[in-house]
CSV table of C-alpha atoms and ligand atoms in Angstrom, one decimal:
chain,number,residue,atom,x,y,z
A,1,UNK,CA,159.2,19.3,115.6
A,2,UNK,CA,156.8,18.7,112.8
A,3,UNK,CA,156.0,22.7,112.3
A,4,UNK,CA,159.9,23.1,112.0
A,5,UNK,CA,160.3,20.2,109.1
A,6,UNK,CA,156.6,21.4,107.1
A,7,UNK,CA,158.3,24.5,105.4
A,8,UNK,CA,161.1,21.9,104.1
A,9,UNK,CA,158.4,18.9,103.4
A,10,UNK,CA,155.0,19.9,102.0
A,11,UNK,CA,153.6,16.3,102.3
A,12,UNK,CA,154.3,16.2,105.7
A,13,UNK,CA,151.1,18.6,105.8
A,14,UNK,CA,149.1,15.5,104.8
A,15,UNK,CA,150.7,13.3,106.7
A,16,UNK,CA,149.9,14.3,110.0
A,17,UNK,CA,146.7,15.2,108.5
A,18,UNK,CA,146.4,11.5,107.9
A,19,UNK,CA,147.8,11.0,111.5
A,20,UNK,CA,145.4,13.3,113.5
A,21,UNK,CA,142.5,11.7,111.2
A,22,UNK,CA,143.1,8.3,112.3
A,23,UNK,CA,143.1,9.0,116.0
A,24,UNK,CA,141.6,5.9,116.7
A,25,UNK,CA,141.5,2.7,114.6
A,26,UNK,CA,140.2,-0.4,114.8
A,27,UNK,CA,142.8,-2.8,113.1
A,28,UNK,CA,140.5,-6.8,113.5
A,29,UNK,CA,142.8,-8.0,116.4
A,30,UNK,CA,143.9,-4.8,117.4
A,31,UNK,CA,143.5,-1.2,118.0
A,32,UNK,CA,145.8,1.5,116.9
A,33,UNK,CA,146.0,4.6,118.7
A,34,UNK,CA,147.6,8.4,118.2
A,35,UNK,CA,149.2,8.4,121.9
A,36,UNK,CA,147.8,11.9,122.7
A,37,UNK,CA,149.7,12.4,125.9
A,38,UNK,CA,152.7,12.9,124.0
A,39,UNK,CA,151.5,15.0,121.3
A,40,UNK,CA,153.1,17.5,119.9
A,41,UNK,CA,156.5,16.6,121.0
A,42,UNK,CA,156.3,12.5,119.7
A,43,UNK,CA,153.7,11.1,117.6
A,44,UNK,CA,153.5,7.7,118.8
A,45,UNK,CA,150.9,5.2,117.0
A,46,UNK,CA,150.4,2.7,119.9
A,47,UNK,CA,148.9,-0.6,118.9
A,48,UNK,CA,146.7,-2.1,122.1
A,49,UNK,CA,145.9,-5.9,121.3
A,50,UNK,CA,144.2,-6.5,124.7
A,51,UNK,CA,141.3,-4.6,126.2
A,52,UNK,CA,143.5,-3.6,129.5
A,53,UNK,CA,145.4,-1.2,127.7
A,54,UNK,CA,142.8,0.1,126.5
A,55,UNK,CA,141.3,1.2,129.3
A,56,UNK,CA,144.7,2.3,130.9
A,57,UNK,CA,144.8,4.5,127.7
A,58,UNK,CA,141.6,5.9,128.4
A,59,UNK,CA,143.2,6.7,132.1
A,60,UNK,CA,146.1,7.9,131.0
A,61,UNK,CA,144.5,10.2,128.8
A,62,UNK,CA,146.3,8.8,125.5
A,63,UNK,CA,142.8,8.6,124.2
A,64,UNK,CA,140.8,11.6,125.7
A,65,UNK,CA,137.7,13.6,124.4
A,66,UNK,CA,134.1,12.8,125.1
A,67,UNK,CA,133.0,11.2,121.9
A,68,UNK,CA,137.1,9.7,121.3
A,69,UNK,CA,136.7,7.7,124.4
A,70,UNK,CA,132.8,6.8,123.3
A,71,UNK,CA,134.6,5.5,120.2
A,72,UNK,CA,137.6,3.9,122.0
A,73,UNK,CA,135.6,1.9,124.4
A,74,UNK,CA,133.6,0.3,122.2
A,75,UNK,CA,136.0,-1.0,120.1
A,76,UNK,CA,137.9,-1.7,123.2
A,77,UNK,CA,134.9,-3.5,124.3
A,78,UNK,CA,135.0,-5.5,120.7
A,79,UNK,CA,138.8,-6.8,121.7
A,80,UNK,CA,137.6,-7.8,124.8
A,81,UNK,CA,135.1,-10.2,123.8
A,82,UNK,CA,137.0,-11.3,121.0
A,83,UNK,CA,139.7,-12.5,123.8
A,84,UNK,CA,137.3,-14.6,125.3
A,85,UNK,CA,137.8,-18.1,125.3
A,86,UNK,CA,134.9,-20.0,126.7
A,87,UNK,CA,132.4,-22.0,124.5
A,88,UNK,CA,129.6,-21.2,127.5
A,89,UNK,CA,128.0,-18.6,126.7
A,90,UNK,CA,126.8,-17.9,130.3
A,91,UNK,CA,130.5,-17.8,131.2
A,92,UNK,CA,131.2,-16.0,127.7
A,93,UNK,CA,128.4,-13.3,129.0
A,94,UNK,CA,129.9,-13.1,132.7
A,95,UNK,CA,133.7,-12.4,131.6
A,96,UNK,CA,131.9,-10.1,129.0
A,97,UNK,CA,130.7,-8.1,131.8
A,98,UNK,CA,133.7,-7.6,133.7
A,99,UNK,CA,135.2,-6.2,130.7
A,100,UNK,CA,133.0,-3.8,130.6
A,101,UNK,CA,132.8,-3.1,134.1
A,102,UNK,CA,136.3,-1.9,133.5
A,103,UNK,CA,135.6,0.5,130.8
A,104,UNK,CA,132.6,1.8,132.6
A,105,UNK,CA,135.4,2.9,135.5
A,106,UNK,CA,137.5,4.1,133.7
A,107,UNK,CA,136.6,8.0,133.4
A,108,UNK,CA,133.3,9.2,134.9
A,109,UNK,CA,132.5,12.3,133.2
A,110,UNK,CA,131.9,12.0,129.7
A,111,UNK,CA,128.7,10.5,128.9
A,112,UNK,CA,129.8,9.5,125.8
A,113,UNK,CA,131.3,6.5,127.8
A,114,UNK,CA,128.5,5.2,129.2
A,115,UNK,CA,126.4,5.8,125.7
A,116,UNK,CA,128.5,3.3,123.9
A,117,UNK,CA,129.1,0.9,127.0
A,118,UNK,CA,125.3,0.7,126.7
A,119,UNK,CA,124.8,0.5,123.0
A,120,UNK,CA,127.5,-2.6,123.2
A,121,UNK,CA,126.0,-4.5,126.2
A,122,UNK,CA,122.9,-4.2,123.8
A,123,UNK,CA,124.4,-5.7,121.0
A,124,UNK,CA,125.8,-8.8,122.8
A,125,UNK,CA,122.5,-10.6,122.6
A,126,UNK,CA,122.0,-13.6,120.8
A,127,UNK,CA,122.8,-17.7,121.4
A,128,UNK,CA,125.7,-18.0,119.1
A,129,UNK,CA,129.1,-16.4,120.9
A,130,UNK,CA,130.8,-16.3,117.5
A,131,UNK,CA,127.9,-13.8,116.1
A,132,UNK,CA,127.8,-11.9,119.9
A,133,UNK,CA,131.4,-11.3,118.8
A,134,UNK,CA,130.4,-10.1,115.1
A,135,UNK,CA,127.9,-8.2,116.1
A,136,UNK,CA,130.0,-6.0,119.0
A,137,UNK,CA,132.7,-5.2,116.3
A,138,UNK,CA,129.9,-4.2,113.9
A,139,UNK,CA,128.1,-2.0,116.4
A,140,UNK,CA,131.5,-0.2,117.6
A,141,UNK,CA,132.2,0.7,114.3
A,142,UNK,CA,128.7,1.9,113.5
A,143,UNK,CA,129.3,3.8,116.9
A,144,UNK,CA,132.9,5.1,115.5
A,145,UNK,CA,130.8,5.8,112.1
A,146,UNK,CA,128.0,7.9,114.1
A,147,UNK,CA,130.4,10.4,115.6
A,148,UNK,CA,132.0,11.1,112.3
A,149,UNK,CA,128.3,11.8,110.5
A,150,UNK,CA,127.1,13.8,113.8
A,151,UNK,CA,130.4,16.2,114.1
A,152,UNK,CA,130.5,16.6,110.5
A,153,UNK,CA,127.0,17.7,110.3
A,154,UNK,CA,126.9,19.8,113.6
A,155,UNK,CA,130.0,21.6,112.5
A,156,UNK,CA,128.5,22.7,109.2
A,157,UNK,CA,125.0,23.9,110.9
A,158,UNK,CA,127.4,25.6,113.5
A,159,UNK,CA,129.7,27.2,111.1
A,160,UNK,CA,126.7,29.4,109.9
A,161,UNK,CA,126.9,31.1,113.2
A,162,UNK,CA,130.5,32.3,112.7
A,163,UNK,CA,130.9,35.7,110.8
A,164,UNK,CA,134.0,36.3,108.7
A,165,UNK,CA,136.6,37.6,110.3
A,166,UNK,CA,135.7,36.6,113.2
A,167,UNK,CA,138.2,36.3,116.7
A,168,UNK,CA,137.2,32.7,118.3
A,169,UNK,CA,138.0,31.8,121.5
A,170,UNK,CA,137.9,28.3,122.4
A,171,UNK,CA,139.3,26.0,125.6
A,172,UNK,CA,140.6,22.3,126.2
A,173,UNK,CA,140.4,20.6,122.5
A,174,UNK,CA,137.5,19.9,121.1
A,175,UNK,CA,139.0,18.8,117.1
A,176,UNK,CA,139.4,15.4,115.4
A,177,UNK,CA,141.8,13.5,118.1
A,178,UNK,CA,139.0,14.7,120.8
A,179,UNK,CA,136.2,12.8,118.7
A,180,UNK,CA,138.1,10.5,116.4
A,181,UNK,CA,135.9,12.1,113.8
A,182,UNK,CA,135.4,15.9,112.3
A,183,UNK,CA,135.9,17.8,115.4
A,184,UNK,CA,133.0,19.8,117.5
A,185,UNK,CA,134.6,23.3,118.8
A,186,UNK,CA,137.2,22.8,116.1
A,187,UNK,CA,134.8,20.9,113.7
A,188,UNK,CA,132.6,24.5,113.6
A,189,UNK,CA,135.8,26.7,112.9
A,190,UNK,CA,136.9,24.1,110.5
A,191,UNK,CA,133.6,24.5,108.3
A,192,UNK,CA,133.3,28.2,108.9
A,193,UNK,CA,137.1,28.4,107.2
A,194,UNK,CA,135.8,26.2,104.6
A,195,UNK,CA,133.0,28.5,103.8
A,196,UNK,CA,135.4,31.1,102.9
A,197,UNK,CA,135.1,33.0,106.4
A,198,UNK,CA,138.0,34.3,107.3
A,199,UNK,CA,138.7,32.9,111.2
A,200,UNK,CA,141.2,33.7,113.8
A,201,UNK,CA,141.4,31.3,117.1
A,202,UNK,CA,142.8,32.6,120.8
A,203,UNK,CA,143.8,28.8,122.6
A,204,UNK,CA,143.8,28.9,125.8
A,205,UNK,CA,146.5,26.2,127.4
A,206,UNK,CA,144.4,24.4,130.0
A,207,UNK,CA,146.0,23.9,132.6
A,208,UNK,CA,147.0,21.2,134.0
A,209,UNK,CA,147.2,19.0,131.3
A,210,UNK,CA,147.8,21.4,128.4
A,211,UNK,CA,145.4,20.2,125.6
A,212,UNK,CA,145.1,23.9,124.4
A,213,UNK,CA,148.9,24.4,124.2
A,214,UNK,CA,149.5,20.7,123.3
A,215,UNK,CA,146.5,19.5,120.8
A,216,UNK,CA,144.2,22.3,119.8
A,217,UNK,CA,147.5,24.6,118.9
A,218,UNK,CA,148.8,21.4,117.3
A,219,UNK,CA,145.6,20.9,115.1
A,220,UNK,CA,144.8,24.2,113.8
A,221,UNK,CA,147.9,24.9,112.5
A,222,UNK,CA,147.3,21.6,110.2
A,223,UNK,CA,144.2,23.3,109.2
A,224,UNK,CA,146.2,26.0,108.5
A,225,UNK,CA,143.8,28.2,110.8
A,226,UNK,CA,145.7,31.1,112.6
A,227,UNK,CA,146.0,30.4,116.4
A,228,UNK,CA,146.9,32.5,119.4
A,229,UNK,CA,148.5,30.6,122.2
A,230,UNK,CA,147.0,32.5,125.7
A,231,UNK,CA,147.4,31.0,129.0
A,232,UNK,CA,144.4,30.8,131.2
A,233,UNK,CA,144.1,33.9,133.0
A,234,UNK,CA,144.3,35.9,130.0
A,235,UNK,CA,141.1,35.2,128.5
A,236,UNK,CA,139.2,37.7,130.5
A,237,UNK,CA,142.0,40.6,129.6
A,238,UNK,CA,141.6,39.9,125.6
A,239,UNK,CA,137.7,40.0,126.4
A,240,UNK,CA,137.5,43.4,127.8
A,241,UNK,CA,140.0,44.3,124.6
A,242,UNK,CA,137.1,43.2,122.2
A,243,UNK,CA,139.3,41.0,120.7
A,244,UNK,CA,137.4,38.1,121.0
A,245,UNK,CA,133.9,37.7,119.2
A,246,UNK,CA,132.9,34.3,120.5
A,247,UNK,CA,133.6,31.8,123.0
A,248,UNK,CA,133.4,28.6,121.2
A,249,UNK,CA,134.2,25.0,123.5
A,250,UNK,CA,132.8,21.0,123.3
A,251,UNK,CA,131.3,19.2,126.0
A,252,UNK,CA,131.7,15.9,128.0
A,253,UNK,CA,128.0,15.8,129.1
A,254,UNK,CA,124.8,18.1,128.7
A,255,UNK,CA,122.3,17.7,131.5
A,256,UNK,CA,118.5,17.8,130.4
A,257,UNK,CA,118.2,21.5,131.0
A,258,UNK,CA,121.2,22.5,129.3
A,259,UNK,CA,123.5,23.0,132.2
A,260,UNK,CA,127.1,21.5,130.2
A,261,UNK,CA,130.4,19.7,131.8
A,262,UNK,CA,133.7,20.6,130.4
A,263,UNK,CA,137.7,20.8,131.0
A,264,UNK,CA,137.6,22.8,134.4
A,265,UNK,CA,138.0,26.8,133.2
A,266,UNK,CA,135.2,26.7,131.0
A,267,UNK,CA,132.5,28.1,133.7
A,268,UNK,CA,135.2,30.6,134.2
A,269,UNK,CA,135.1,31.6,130.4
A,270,UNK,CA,131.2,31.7,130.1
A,271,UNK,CA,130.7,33.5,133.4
A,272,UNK,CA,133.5,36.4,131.5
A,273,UNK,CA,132.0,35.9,128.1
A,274,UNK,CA,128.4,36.9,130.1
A,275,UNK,CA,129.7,40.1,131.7
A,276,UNK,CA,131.5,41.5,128.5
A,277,UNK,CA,128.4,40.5,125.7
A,278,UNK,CA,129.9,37.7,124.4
A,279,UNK,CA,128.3,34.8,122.5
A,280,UNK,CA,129.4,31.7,124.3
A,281,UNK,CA,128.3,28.1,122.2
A,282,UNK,CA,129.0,25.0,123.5
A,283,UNK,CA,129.3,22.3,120.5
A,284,UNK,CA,128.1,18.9,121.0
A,285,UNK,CA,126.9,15.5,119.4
A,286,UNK,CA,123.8,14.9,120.8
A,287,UNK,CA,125.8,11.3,122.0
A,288,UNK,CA,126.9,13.7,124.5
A,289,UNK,CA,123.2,14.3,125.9
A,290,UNK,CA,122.4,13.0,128.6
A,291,UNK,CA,118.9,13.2,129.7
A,292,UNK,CA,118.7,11.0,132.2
A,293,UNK,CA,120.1,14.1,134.8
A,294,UNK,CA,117.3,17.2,135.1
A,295,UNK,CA,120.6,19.5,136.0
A,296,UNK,CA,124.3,19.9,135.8
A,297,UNK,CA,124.9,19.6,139.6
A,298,UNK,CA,124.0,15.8,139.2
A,299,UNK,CA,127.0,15.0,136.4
A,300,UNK,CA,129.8,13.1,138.3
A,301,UNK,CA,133.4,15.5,138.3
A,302,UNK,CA,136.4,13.5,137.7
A,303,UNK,CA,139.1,14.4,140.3
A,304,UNK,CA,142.2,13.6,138.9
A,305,UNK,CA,145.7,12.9,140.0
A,306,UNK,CA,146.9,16.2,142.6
A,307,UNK,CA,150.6,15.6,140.1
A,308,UNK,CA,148.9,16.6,137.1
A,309,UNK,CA,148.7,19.8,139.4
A,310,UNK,CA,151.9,20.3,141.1
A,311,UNK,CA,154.5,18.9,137.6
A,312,UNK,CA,154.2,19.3,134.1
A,313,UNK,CA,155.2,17.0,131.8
A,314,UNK,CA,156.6,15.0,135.0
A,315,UNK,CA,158.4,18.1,136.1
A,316,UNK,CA,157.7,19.1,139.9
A,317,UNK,CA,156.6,22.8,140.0
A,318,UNK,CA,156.0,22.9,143.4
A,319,UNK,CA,157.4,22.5,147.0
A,320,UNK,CA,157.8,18.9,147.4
A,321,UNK,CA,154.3,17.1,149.2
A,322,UNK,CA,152.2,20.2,148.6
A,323,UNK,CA,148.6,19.4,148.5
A,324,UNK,CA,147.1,20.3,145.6
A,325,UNK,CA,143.2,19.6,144.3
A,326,UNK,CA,142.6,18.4,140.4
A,327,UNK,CA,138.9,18.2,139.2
A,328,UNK,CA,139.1,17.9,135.8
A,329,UNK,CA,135.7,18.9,134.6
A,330,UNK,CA,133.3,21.8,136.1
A,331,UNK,CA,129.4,22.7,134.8
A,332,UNK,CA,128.6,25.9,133.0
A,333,UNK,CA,125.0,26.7,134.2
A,334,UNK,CA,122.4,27.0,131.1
A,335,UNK,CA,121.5,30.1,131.7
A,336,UNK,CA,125.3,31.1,131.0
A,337,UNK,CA,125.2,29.4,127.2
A,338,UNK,CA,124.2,31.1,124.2
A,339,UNK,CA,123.4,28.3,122.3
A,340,UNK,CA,124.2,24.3,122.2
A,341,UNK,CA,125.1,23.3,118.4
A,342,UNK,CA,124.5,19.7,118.1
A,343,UNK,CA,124.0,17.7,114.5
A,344,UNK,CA,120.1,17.9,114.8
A,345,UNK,CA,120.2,21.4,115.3
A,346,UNK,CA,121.2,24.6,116.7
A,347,UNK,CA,119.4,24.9,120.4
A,348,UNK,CA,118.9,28.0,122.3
A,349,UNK,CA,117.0,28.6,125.5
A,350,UNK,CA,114.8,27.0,126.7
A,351,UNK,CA,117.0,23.8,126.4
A,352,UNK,CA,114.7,21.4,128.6
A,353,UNK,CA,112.4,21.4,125.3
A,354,UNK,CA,115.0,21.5,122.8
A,355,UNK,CA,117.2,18.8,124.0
A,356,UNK,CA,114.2,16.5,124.4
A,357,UNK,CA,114.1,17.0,120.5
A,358,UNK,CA,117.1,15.9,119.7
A,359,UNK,CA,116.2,12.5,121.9
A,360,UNK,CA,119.8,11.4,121.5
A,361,UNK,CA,120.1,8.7,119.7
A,362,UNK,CA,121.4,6.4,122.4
A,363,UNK,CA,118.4,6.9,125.2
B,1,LIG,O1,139.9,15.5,130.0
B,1,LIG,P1,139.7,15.6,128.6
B,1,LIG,O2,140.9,16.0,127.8
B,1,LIG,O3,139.2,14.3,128.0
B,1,LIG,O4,138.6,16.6,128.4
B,1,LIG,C1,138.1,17.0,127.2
B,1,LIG,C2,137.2,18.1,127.1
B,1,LIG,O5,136.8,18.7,128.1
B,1,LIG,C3,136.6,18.4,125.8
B,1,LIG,O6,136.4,19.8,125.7
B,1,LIG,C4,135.4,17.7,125.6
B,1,LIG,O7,135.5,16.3,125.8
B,1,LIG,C5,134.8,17.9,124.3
B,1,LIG,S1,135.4,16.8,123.1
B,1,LIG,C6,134.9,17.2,121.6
């Protein structure tokens, strides 16, 4: 375990710091990933040198996080067209498009997704196939580039809400491997620590795939932030002990009115962070805006594999062929959010006029 070996090897510090920073990298005729569905226990780098893995990896969750899969599809997107042979560019344009056909099925919730699919089916214009090809690596990385600017700045405007010493509770993970970039949840703790506040975090595990336990635990401690390990159910019990000043957690889309989709269990937390007085922000890039949907009932819910439910880590912990139900995402209702922190500014109620505002750069 990496923890075990840092005491004994201070530059391991920086290299996984070095690790987790490079997520996701685009490498010309290949893309190199941190395999996040093995994290903590193995840190894999996996290279993917054809655009089908890449979108397996986006399934598979090896590459997971609204903005991280923004990022990976777009690059993936870049290899895909690069593997195309044809000199016609109709034909160039048509295989073009089952590529990303592919990507666009490949997770339904995050909006960042379908951002970037966008922005690259945009940037394939032009006679010369050679230059489509330039110019879809040149706008993925410009897309890669965006995330890092827009989580680094809403993390700083955020971090001014965060009072020293405060308790932070935060769900799913929402740092550098969820965006390829700074981080949003995370990002916000990360600047408030840098600011000289002194923070604390509660993680909550999140269940079933453990991203809390797994990747947020994994991340702070590299920040050197002090984290709490909780398991789900024990969020509302550390409430009602005032031991937890805010509720801090990203997004995978924002409807127009503010209503937000995240990892399944946040609703939970903001309907408990209401009834015991509790600030609850939800930290986005405003790639992450969608305003094409008036309200959160209208975002697509990813229902996931029931054996993410009934094993862990591939280990059944339940009667054999019991039926079990995965969505992976639910939608916090506006009126339950205290404020959305995005890198053009801090947005309180009444969100319909202050998202508009932000007009997300990809709409
Ligand atoms: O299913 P996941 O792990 O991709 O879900 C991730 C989340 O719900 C994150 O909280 C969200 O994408 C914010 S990423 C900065």
């Amino acid at each position: 375990m990496p923890g075990q070996l840092l005491p004994l090897f201070p530059y391991f510090e920086l290299y996984y710091q070095a690790m987790t920073a490079r997520a996701i990298e685009w490498l010309g005729v290949k893309i190199r990933i941190l395999d996040q569905s093995k994290l903590p226990r193995e840190q894999i780098l996996a290279d993917l040198d054809n655009y089908q893995d890449v979108v397996l990896a986006i399934k598979e969750m090896k590459v997971r996080g609204a903005p991280a899969i923004g990022v990976a599809a777009a690059y993936g997107i870049a290899l895909g067209a690069s593997g195309i042979e044809t000199a016609n560019r109709d034909e160039f344009l048509a295989q073009l498009n089952q590529v990303v056909q592919a990507f666009a099925a490949s997770r339904p919730t995050a909006v960042n997704l379908f951002q970037a699919i966008d922005r690259m089916k945009k940037a394939a214009r032009g006679d010369d196939i050679a230059e489509i090809k330039n110019s879809l690596v040149t706008e993925a990385k410009r897309i890669h580039q965006e995330e890092v600017t827009a989580t680094r700045q809403l993390s700083q405007l955020g971090a001014g809400l965060i009072k020293d010493g405060f308790s932070l509770l935060t769900h799913c993970n929402a740092g550098p491997l969820a965006t390829a970039s700074y981080g949003t949840a995370l990002g916000v703790i990360k600047a408030a620590k840098d600011q000289g506040k002194k923070v604390s975090v509660l993680a909550t595990e999140t269940r079933p795939l453990l991203q809390g336990a797994r990747l947020t635990t994994w991340e702070l401690r590299q920040e050197g932030i002090p984290v709490t390990l909780i398991t789900d159910s024990m969020a509302g019990y550390f409430m009602q002990q005032r031991k937890i000043d805010c509720v801090i957690v990203g997004a995978d889309r924002i409807a127009a009115n503010g209503d937000a989709a995240n990892k399944i269990g946040t609703y939970t937390l903001a309907v408990l962070a209401k009834e015991n007085k509790i600030p609850f922000y939800v930290a986005a890039p405003t790639s992450t805006i969608d305003l094409s949907l008036s309200s959160g009932d209208k975002i697509p819910i990813e229902e996931r594999s029931p054996e993410e439910v009934t094993h862990i880590q591939g280990v059944p912990i339940a009667p054999e062929g019991i039926k079990a139900a995965n969505p992976a995402f639910d939608v916090t209702p506006h009126s339950y959010i205290t404020a959305i922190i995005t890198e053009k500014g801090i947005i309180r109620k009444p969100y319909t006029e202050g998202l508009k505002g932000t007009s997300s750069r990809f709409l």
